Short mmCIF file of C-alpha atoms and ligand atoms in Angstrom, two decimals:
data_model
loop_
_atom_site.label_atom_id
_atom_site.label_comp_id
_atom_site.label_asym_id
_atom_site.label_seq_id
_atom_site.Cartn_x
_atom_site.Cartn_y
_atom_site.Cartn_z
CA UNK A 22 -0.02 0.22 0.00
CA UNK A 23 1.53 3.03 -0.73
CA UNK A 24 2.01 6.07 1.73
CA UNK A 25 -1.19 7.46 0.97
CA UNK A 26 0.21 10.35 -1.52
CA UNK A 27 -2.50 10.03 -4.05
CA UNK A 28 -3.70 13.30 -4.04
CA UNK A 29 -6.30 15.53 -5.82
CA UNK A 30 -4.86 18.70 -7.00
CA UNK A 31 -1.18 17.91 -5.35
CA UNK A 32 -0.21 14.82 -3.80
CA UNK A 33 -1.71 14.88 0.18
CA UNK A 34 -1.08 12.76 2.90
CA UNK A 35 -3.56 10.40 3.85
CA UNK A 36 -3.33 10.16 7.64
CA UNK A 37 -3.24 13.06 7.89
CA UNK A 38 -6.93 13.18 7.30
CA UNK A 39 -8.06 9.93 9.01
CA UNK A 40 -5.98 7.79 11.07
CA UNK A 41 -4.31 4.64 10.09
CA UNK A 42 -6.66 2.41 11.91
CA UNK A 43 -9.83 4.12 10.79
CA UNK A 44 -8.88 4.05 7.44
CA UNK A 45 -8.03 0.42 7.64
CA UNK A 46 -11.18 -0.63 9.28
CA UNK A 47 -12.59 1.22 6.07
CA UNK A 48 -11.28 -0.79 3.60
CA UNK A 49 -11.85 -3.91 5.37
CA UNK A 50 -15.37 -2.99 5.96
CA UNK A 51 -16.55 -1.68 2.11
CA UNK A 52 -14.50 -4.97 1.11
CA UNK A 53 -17.67 -6.85 -0.17
CA UNK A 54 -19.75 -4.08 -0.61
CA UNK A 55 -21.62 -2.12 -3.55
CA UNK A 56 -20.43 1.29 -4.06
CA UNK A 57 -20.95 4.24 -3.90
CA UNK A 58 -22.05 4.16 -0.20
CA UNK A 59 -20.74 6.81 2.71
CA UNK A 60 -19.35 5.17 5.87
CA UNK A 61 -20.16 7.24 9.12
CA UNK A 62 -17.83 7.16 12.15
CA UNK A 63 -20.18 8.22 14.65
CA UNK A 64 -17.06 8.06 17.53
CA UNK A 65 -15.42 10.89 15.21
CA UNK A 66 -18.75 13.54 15.18
CA UNK A 67 -18.60 12.95 19.48
CA UNK A 68 -15.07 13.19 19.32
CA UNK A 69 -15.60 16.87 17.21
CA UNK A 70 -18.84 17.38 19.24
CA UNK A 71 -16.67 17.56 22.46
CA UNK A 72 -13.65 19.56 20.30
CA UNK A 73 -15.53 22.55 19.97
CA UNK A 74 -16.89 22.74 23.24
CA UNK A 75 -14.16 22.57 24.89
CA UNK A 76 -12.86 25.54 22.36
CA UNK A 77 -15.95 27.31 22.81
CA UNK A 78 -16.72 27.02 26.19
CA UNK A 79 -20.34 28.42 27.31
CA UNK A 80 -21.41 28.68 23.96
CA UNK A 81 -24.72 26.54 23.44
CA UNK A 82 -24.57 24.68 20.68
CA UNK A 83 -27.39 24.05 17.63
CA UNK A 84 -26.41 21.73 15.26
CA UNK A 85 -27.15 22.32 11.91
CA UNK A 86 -29.32 19.57 11.13
CA UNK A 87 -28.87 19.98 7.53
CA UNK A 88 -25.22 19.25 7.32
CA UNK A 89 -26.29 15.62 7.90
CA UNK A 90 -29.90 14.46 9.11
CA UNK A 91 -28.88 11.19 9.80
CA UNK A 92 -30.92 10.14 12.84
CA UNK A 93 -27.82 8.30 14.37
CA UNK A 94 -26.01 11.49 13.91
CA UNK A 95 -28.69 13.41 15.31
CA UNK A 96 -28.94 10.70 18.35
CA UNK A 97 -25.56 10.95 18.94
CA UNK A 98 -25.80 14.55 19.38
CA UNK A 99 -28.72 14.58 21.56
CA UNK A 100 -27.06 12.75 23.48
CA UNK A 101 -24.05 14.79 24.28
CA UNK A 102 -26.43 17.34 24.80
CA UNK A 103 -26.39 19.57 21.82
CA UNK A 104 -29.61 21.89 21.13
CA UNK A 105 -30.66 21.83 17.00
CA UNK A 106 -31.19 24.43 14.46
CA UNK A 107 -33.84 23.09 12.47
CA UNK A 108 -35.26 24.92 8.68
CA UNK A 109 -38.30 23.48 8.41
CA UNK A 110 -41.56 21.73 9.96
CA UNK A 111 -39.79 18.48 8.50
CA UNK A 112 -36.19 18.73 10.25
CA UNK A 113 -38.42 19.58 13.63
CA UNK A 114 -40.40 16.47 13.01
CA UNK A 115 -37.23 14.39 12.49
CA UNK A 116 -35.46 15.82 15.50
CA UNK A 117 -38.87 16.16 18.09
CA UNK A 118 -39.39 12.35 16.51
CA UNK A 119 -35.70 11.44 18.52
CA UNK A 120 -37.17 12.67 21.84
CA UNK A 121 -35.76 16.25 21.60
CA UNK A 122 -37.92 18.56 23.43
CA UNK A 123 -38.62 21.87 21.43
CA UNK A 124 -37.05 24.14 23.69
CA UNK A 125 -33.54 22.84 22.52
CA UNK A 126 -34.43 24.11 19.42
CA UNK A 127 -34.23 27.39 17.07
CA UNK A 128 -36.20 27.59 13.85
CA UNK A 129 -33.46 29.29 12.17
CA UNK A 130 -34.57 29.70 8.56
CA UNK A 131 -35.73 33.48 7.58
CA UNK A 132 -37.58 31.70 4.75
CA UNK A 133 -40.87 30.21 5.76
CA UNK A 134 -44.59 30.13 5.49
CA UNK A 135 -46.75 31.30 7.67
CA UNK A 136 -48.29 27.69 8.37
CA UNK A 137 -45.52 26.21 8.84
CA UNK A 138 -44.26 28.78 11.78
CA UNK A 139 -48.31 28.14 13.40
CA UNK A 140 -46.90 24.13 12.92
CA UNK A 141 -43.71 24.90 14.37
CA UNK A 142 -45.18 26.89 17.37
CA UNK A 143 -47.85 24.06 18.25
CA UNK A 144 -45.09 21.87 18.35
CA UNK A 145 -43.52 24.50 21.05
CA UNK A 146 -40.57 26.35 19.26
CA UNK A 147 -40.81 29.51 20.75
CA UNK A 148 -36.81 30.94 18.95
CA UNK A 149 -37.21 31.79 15.51
CA UNK A 150 -34.47 33.34 13.54
CA UNK A 151 -36.08 36.31 11.28
CA UNK A 152 -34.90 39.38 8.58
CA UNK A 153 -37.71 41.13 6.96
CA UNK A 154 -40.56 43.01 8.24
CA UNK A 155 -43.08 40.16 6.55
CA UNK A 156 -41.40 37.32 8.43
CA UNK A 157 -41.87 39.38 11.49
CA UNK A 158 -45.94 40.20 11.04
CA UNK A 159 -45.87 36.55 10.16
CA UNK A 160 -44.35 35.34 13.37
CA UNK A 161 -46.55 37.79 15.17
CA UNK A 162 -49.65 36.61 14.25
CA UNK A 163 -48.33 32.99 14.24
CA UNK A 164 -45.83 32.09 16.92
CA UNK A 165 -47.05 35.35 19.25
CA UNK A 166 -44.74 36.18 21.85
CA UNK A 167 -41.89 33.76 20.61
CA UNK A 168 -38.55 35.34 21.29
CA UNK A 169 -36.83 36.32 17.68
CA UNK A 170 -33.13 36.77 16.76
CA UNK A 171 -32.19 39.11 13.58
CA UNK A 172 -29.79 38.16 10.54
CA UNK A 173 -27.55 40.47 10.16
CA UNK A 174 -26.23 40.22 6.34
CA UNK A 175 -22.18 39.73 6.17
CA UNK A 176 -19.42 39.63 4.18
CA UNK A 177 -18.65 36.15 3.31
CA UNK A 178 -15.16 36.90 2.28
CA UNK A 179 -12.22 33.76 3.06
CA UNK A 180 -15.33 31.02 2.86
CA UNK A 181 -15.31 28.34 0.17
CA UNK A 182 -18.81 27.76 0.24
CA UNK A 183 -20.57 31.17 0.68
CA UNK A 184 -24.18 31.61 1.79
CA UNK A 185 -24.08 35.70 1.41
CA UNK A 186 -26.64 37.79 -0.17
CA UNK A 187 -29.25 35.16 0.51
CA UNK A 188 -29.63 35.96 4.16
CA UNK A 189 -29.75 38.43 6.46
CA UNK A 190 -30.42 42.11 6.20
CA UNK A 191 -27.90 45.50 6.85
CA UNK A 192 -27.15 46.35 10.01
CA UNK A 193 -29.34 49.71 8.89
CA UNK A 194 -32.38 47.83 8.40
CA UNK A 195 -31.84 45.70 12.13
CA UNK A 196 -32.89 48.61 13.93
CA UNK A 197 -36.28 48.96 12.48
CA UNK A 198 -36.95 44.65 12.49
CA UNK A 199 -36.27 45.23 16.53
CA UNK A 200 -38.72 48.14 16.60
CA UNK A 201 -41.34 45.66 14.76
CA UNK A 202 -40.61 42.54 16.37
CA UNK A 203 -41.02 44.26 19.77
CA UNK A 204 -44.19 46.46 18.95
CA UNK A 205 -46.00 43.32 17.63
CA UNK A 206 -45.32 41.59 21.00
CA UNK A 207 -42.52 39.53 19.89
CA UNK A 208 -39.41 39.43 22.15
CA UNK A 209 -36.13 40.65 20.46
CA UNK A 210 -33.71 38.48 21.65
CA UNK A 211 -30.35 38.60 20.01
CA UNK A 212 -28.43 38.90 16.62
CA UNK A 213 -27.25 36.41 14.47
CA UNK A 214 -24.60 36.04 11.37
CA UNK A 215 -23.03 33.19 9.29
CA UNK A 216 -19.48 34.19 8.07
CA UNK A 217 -20.00 31.85 5.48
CA UNK A 218 -19.43 27.51 5.19
CA UNK A 219 -15.58 26.56 5.23
CA UNK A 220 -14.76 29.61 6.50
CA UNK A 221 -10.61 29.97 6.38
CA UNK A 222 -10.22 33.17 7.95
CA UNK A 223 -11.08 33.30 11.78
CA UNK A 224 -10.65 37.26 11.92
CA UNK A 225 -14.03 37.26 9.99
CA UNK A 226 -16.29 36.95 12.73
CA UNK A 227 -14.83 40.19 14.03
CA UNK A 228 -16.29 42.68 12.17
CA UNK A 229 -20.14 41.61 12.91
CA UNK A 230 -19.48 41.29 16.13
CA UNK A 231 -18.64 44.86 16.79
CA UNK A 232 -21.60 45.47 14.80
CA UNK A 233 -23.65 43.36 17.02
CA UNK A 234 -22.01 45.55 19.87
CA UNK A 235 -23.56 48.78 17.87
CA UNK A 236 -26.71 47.18 17.55
CA UNK A 237 -26.84 46.05 21.08
CA UNK A 238 -26.23 49.35 22.66
CA UNK A 239 -28.62 51.24 20.04
CA UNK A 240 -31.08 49.01 21.21
CA UNK A 241 -30.76 49.81 24.64
CA UNK A 242 -30.74 53.14 24.31
CA UNK A 243 -34.36 52.54 23.11
CA UNK A 244 -35.22 50.37 26.22
CA UNK A 245 -34.94 46.87 24.28
CA UNK A 246 -32.64 44.84 25.75
CA UNK A 247 -30.93 42.42 23.33
CA UNK A 248 -29.86 39.24 25.47
CA UNK A 249 -27.76 36.87 22.68
CA UNK A 250 -25.22 36.49 19.86
CA UNK A 251 -25.59 33.56 17.71
CA UNK A 252 -22.14 33.23 16.02
CA UNK A 253 -23.27 31.19 13.36
CA UNK A 254 -21.85 28.54 11.43
CA UNK A 255 -18.06 28.59 9.84
CA UNK A 256 -15.83 26.42 11.18
CA UNK A 257 -14.18 24.11 8.62
CA UNK A 258 -13.91 20.60 7.89
CA UNK A 259 -10.38 19.32 6.73
CA UNK A 260 -10.44 19.23 3.05
CA UNK A 261 -7.45 19.49 0.81
CA UNK A 262 -6.94 23.44 1.47
CA UNK A 263 -5.48 23.81 4.81
CA UNK A 264 -6.92 25.60 7.25
CA UNK A 265 -6.17 27.16 11.08
CA UNK A 266 -6.80 24.78 14.18
CA UNK A 267 -10.05 25.21 15.75
CA UNK A 268 -7.79 26.68 18.54
CA UNK A 269 -6.88 29.70 16.40
CA UNK A 270 -10.78 29.77 15.65
CA UNK A 271 -11.71 30.24 19.46
CA UNK A 272 -8.89 32.56 20.20
CA UNK A 273 -9.64 35.25 17.35
CA UNK A 274 -13.32 35.24 17.94
CA UNK A 275 -12.86 34.90 21.66
CA UNK A 276 -10.66 38.27 21.57
CA UNK A 277 -13.18 39.68 19.18
CA UNK A 278 -15.76 39.32 22.05
CA UNK A 279 -13.35 40.79 24.77
CA UNK A 280 -12.55 43.95 22.42
CA UNK A 281 -16.21 44.24 21.49
CA UNK A 282 -18.31 43.17 24.84
CA UNK A 283 -15.42 44.77 27.26
CA UNK A 284 -18.32 44.59 30.00
CA UNK A 285 -19.26 41.26 29.34
CA UNK A 286 -20.20 39.23 27.27
CA UNK A 287 -24.14 38.32 26.25
CA UNK A 288 -25.57 34.87 25.78
CA UNK A 289 -23.74 32.83 23.05
CA UNK A 290 -24.60 30.24 20.32
CA UNK A 291 -23.02 28.58 17.73
CA UNK A 292 -24.35 26.57 14.98
CA UNK A 293 -22.13 23.99 13.82
CA UNK A 294 -22.94 21.82 10.96
CA UNK A 295 -19.97 21.08 8.52
CA UNK A 296 -17.45 21.16 10.76
CA UNK A 297 -19.02 18.48 13.40
CA UNK A 298 -19.50 16.17 10.84
CA UNK A 299 -17.61 16.35 7.56
CA UNK A 300 -14.58 14.43 9.14
CA UNK A 301 -16.78 11.27 10.29
CA UNK A 302 -17.44 10.51 6.91
CA UNK A 303 -15.92 8.79 3.60
CA UNK A 304 -17.90 8.10 0.78
CA UNK A 305 -16.38 4.43 -0.90
CA UNK A 306 -16.93 4.39 -4.30
CA UNK A 307 -15.88 2.79 -7.92
CA UNK A 308 -14.00 3.50 -11.17
CA UNK A 309 -16.50 2.93 -13.49
CA UNK A 310 -14.74 4.16 -16.82
CA UNK A 311 -11.54 5.52 -17.57
CA UNK A 312 -11.33 6.93 -21.09
CA UNK A 313 -8.72 9.01 -22.94
CA UNK A 314 -10.65 12.28 -25.12
CA UNK A 315 -8.13 14.53 -27.04
CA UNK A 316 -4.93 14.87 -24.38
CA UNK A 317 -6.63 14.13 -21.20
CA UNK A 318 -7.84 10.86 -19.29
CA UNK A 319 -11.24 10.75 -17.94
CA UNK A 320 -11.59 8.77 -14.75
CA UNK A 321 -15.76 8.14 -14.51
CA UNK A 322 -16.85 7.16 -10.42
CA UNK A 323 -20.16 5.85 -9.76
CA UNK A 324 -20.88 8.91 -7.50
CA UNK A 325 -20.89 12.21 -8.75
CA UNK A 326 -23.20 15.69 -8.23
CA UNK A 327 -25.97 14.06 -8.06
CA UNK A 328 -25.03 11.75 -6.15
CA UNK A 329 -23.97 13.78 -2.94
CA UNK A 330 -20.88 15.88 -4.24
CA UNK A 331 -22.87 18.70 -5.34
CA UNK A 332 -20.60 21.09 -3.50
CA UNK A 333 -17.74 20.38 -5.93
CA UNK A 334 -19.75 23.13 -8.34
CA UNK A 335 -17.28 25.13 -9.29
CA UNK A 336 -14.93 22.91 -7.63
CA UNK A 337 -15.63 25.15 -4.59
CA UNK A 338 -15.38 22.20 -1.68
CA UNK A 339 -11.86 20.11 -2.12
CA UNK A 340 -12.21 16.63 -1.03
CA UNK A 341 -9.09 14.70 -0.52
CA UNK A 342 -9.18 11.68 -3.29
CA UNK A 343 -7.17 8.69 -2.25
CA UNK A 344 -7.24 5.20 -4.29
CA UNK A 345 -4.47 2.39 -3.74
CA UNK A 346 -2.22 3.03 -6.52
CA UNK A 347 1.10 4.11 -6.33
CA UNK A 348 1.92 5.16 -9.98
CA UNK A 349 3.03 8.46 -11.21
CA UNK A 350 0.22 11.40 -10.60
CA UNK A 351 -1.03 12.71 -13.50
CA UNK A 352 -3.79 15.25 -14.33
CA UNK A 353 -7.28 13.53 -15.13
CA UNK A 354 -11.10 14.91 -14.96
CA UNK A 355 -12.84 13.46 -12.27
CA UNK A 356 -16.33 12.90 -12.98
CA UNK A 357 -19.73 10.79 -12.36
CA UNK A 358 -21.62 8.69 -13.34
CA UNK A 359 -25.25 10.60 -15.03
CA UNK A 360 -26.03 11.77 -18.45
CA UNK A 361 -25.26 15.23 -17.48
CA UNK A 362 -22.59 17.42 -18.54
CA UNK A 363 -22.54 19.54 -15.30
CA UNK A 364 -21.79 16.20 -13.44
CA UNK A 365 -17.34 16.90 -13.91
CA UNK A 366 -16.14 17.01 -9.79
CA UNK A 367 -12.39 18.43 -10.80
CA UNK A 368 -10.91 18.87 -13.96
CA UNK A 369 -7.61 18.29 -13.09
CA UNK A 370 -7.16 15.88 -10.73
CA UNK A 371 -4.03 14.17 -9.79
CA UNK A 372 -4.40 10.65 -9.70
CA UNK A 373 -2.48 7.80 -10.28
CA UNK A 374 -1.39 6.96 -13.64
CA UNK A 375 -2.13 3.02 -13.33
CA UNK A 376 -5.62 3.74 -11.81
CA UNK A 377 -7.91 1.05 -13.74
CA UNK A 378 -11.71 0.61 -13.90
CA UNK A 379 -13.23 -1.42 -10.79
CA UNK A 380 -10.49 0.26 -8.70
CA UNK A 381 -12.06 1.69 -5.10
CA UNK A 382 -12.03 5.69 -5.02
CA UNK A 383 -12.36 7.07 -0.94
CA UNK A 384 -13.51 10.25 -0.91
CA UNK A 385 -12.42 11.87 2.58
CA UNK A 386 -14.20 14.30 4.89
CA UNK A 387 -17.36 13.70 3.03
CA UNK A 388 -19.91 13.28 6.29
CA UNK A 389 -21.40 17.20 5.60
CA UNK A 390 -23.59 18.19 2.90
CA UNK A 391 -23.48 14.81 1.23
CA UNK A 392 -26.81 12.74 1.77
CA UNK A 393 -28.60 15.61 1.93
CA UNK A 394 -27.60 16.60 -1.41
CA UNK A 395 -27.98 13.52 -3.38
CA UNK A 396 -30.81 13.14 -5.65
CA UNK A 397 -33.68 10.27 -5.75
CA UNK A 398 -33.44 8.57 -8.70
CA UNK A 399 -31.78 10.64 -11.21
CA UNK A 400 -31.04 8.34 -13.90
CA UNK A 401 -32.11 6.01 -11.94
CA UNK A 402 -29.60 6.08 -9.27
CA UNK A 403 -30.69 5.60 -5.90
CA UNK A 404 -30.01 8.54 -3.17
CA UNK A 405 -26.34 7.78 -1.21
CA UNK A 406 -26.32 5.00 1.12
CA UNK A 407 -25.13 5.92 4.59
CA UNK A 408 -23.61 2.76 6.32
CA UNK A 409 -22.17 3.02 9.75
CA UNK A 410 -18.45 1.94 10.84
C1 PLP B 513 -25.93 25.70 7.23
C2 PLP B 513 -26.02 27.13 8.47
C3 PLP B 513 -25.32 26.32 9.35
C4 PLP B 513 -23.72 25.46 9.06
O1 PLP B 513 -22.95 26.19 8.83
P1 PLP B 513 -21.30 25.36 8.58
O2 PLP B 513 -20.53 26.06 7.91
O3 PLP B 513 -21.46 23.94 7.69
O4 PLP B 513 -21.17 25.37 10.13
C5 PLP B 513 -25.49 27.05 10.59
N1 PLP B 513 -26.30 28.76 10.76
C6 PLP B 513 -27.09 28.18 9.94
C7 PLP B 513 -28.36 29.30 9.74
C8 PLP B 513 -27.22 27.73 8.70
O5 PLP B 513 -28.26 27.57 7.08
#
């Protein structure tokens, strides 16, 4: 077996992403199984949760369910004491179904139907995100007296998977939303923001926190006491492009908090998705076809954008791709199996020249945004199967 340097855009160290023992286990486990599938390591999810709470003490964790809504993942996190950020009535039912009480959830989607707000309220949800007057009116009518937090629009510079523009509103508009919510009998509770997913720059929380401090001060002058800041997601997973360590994020974020809230912090929430679950998943796939077109070879896997790898769009997320061949690395185009020309992961992947049809290919760090993003029956391919280590 090679030393694990069969990298995608450049050689990488396999064991920098997964322990030797875990990889061996996954290999054994995958031997006689039909690919593709995602193997989840629930122990790793628990380790990531502990690492997070150690580095962010006194910060309440609201796991962003959309990152990986697998029931066993949710149950492990629930047992750890996690709270949950849900975005639809369906995620609400899923989490309620596991026995989690509604006071451990926030409805974090700013885009919701009046009837879904009513449904959540009837199920006991009393904490909602919002960013528009119309949504506040719907909340006042269907979830009277609930706590609301206002989503601030922030730059997503530095993020590999930006969420900017679609969510949140500028600081100038937030004051008006706070007044409206207050007038309508809701409880203005705090401010949230999301610096963009797979945020590689730990200083990106600083400016939003400065804005939060100004919003808190302005609200207080009007007699409204905001109590909470939701730091959002954005903490990274270990893909091919390196990121600072979680300790560095913690240090940068707490330094900003000290600077902008010298008299003491408000209540703090975090909404991790990717950083808790990505490292816990490996997609095991197989080479279906290798073909030479013009000057470059194409390598087609049995998994692609429609099978869970949607985040390779524009090559935004660079999964470490590993196969057990030790040949020289050459550039090939790595593509999925469907009859759609967008189903190409990477135009110039570095793959070993001796890779063959039938070889197993492992995509590491694949536990986030894969099962939720795999299609149901595109070209007849079933959604990505999930197995547990
Ligand atoms: C998706 C999402 C998250 C999770 O973000 P990650 O970058 O995956 O940690 C957190 N909060 C909200 C509101 C989200 O939509």
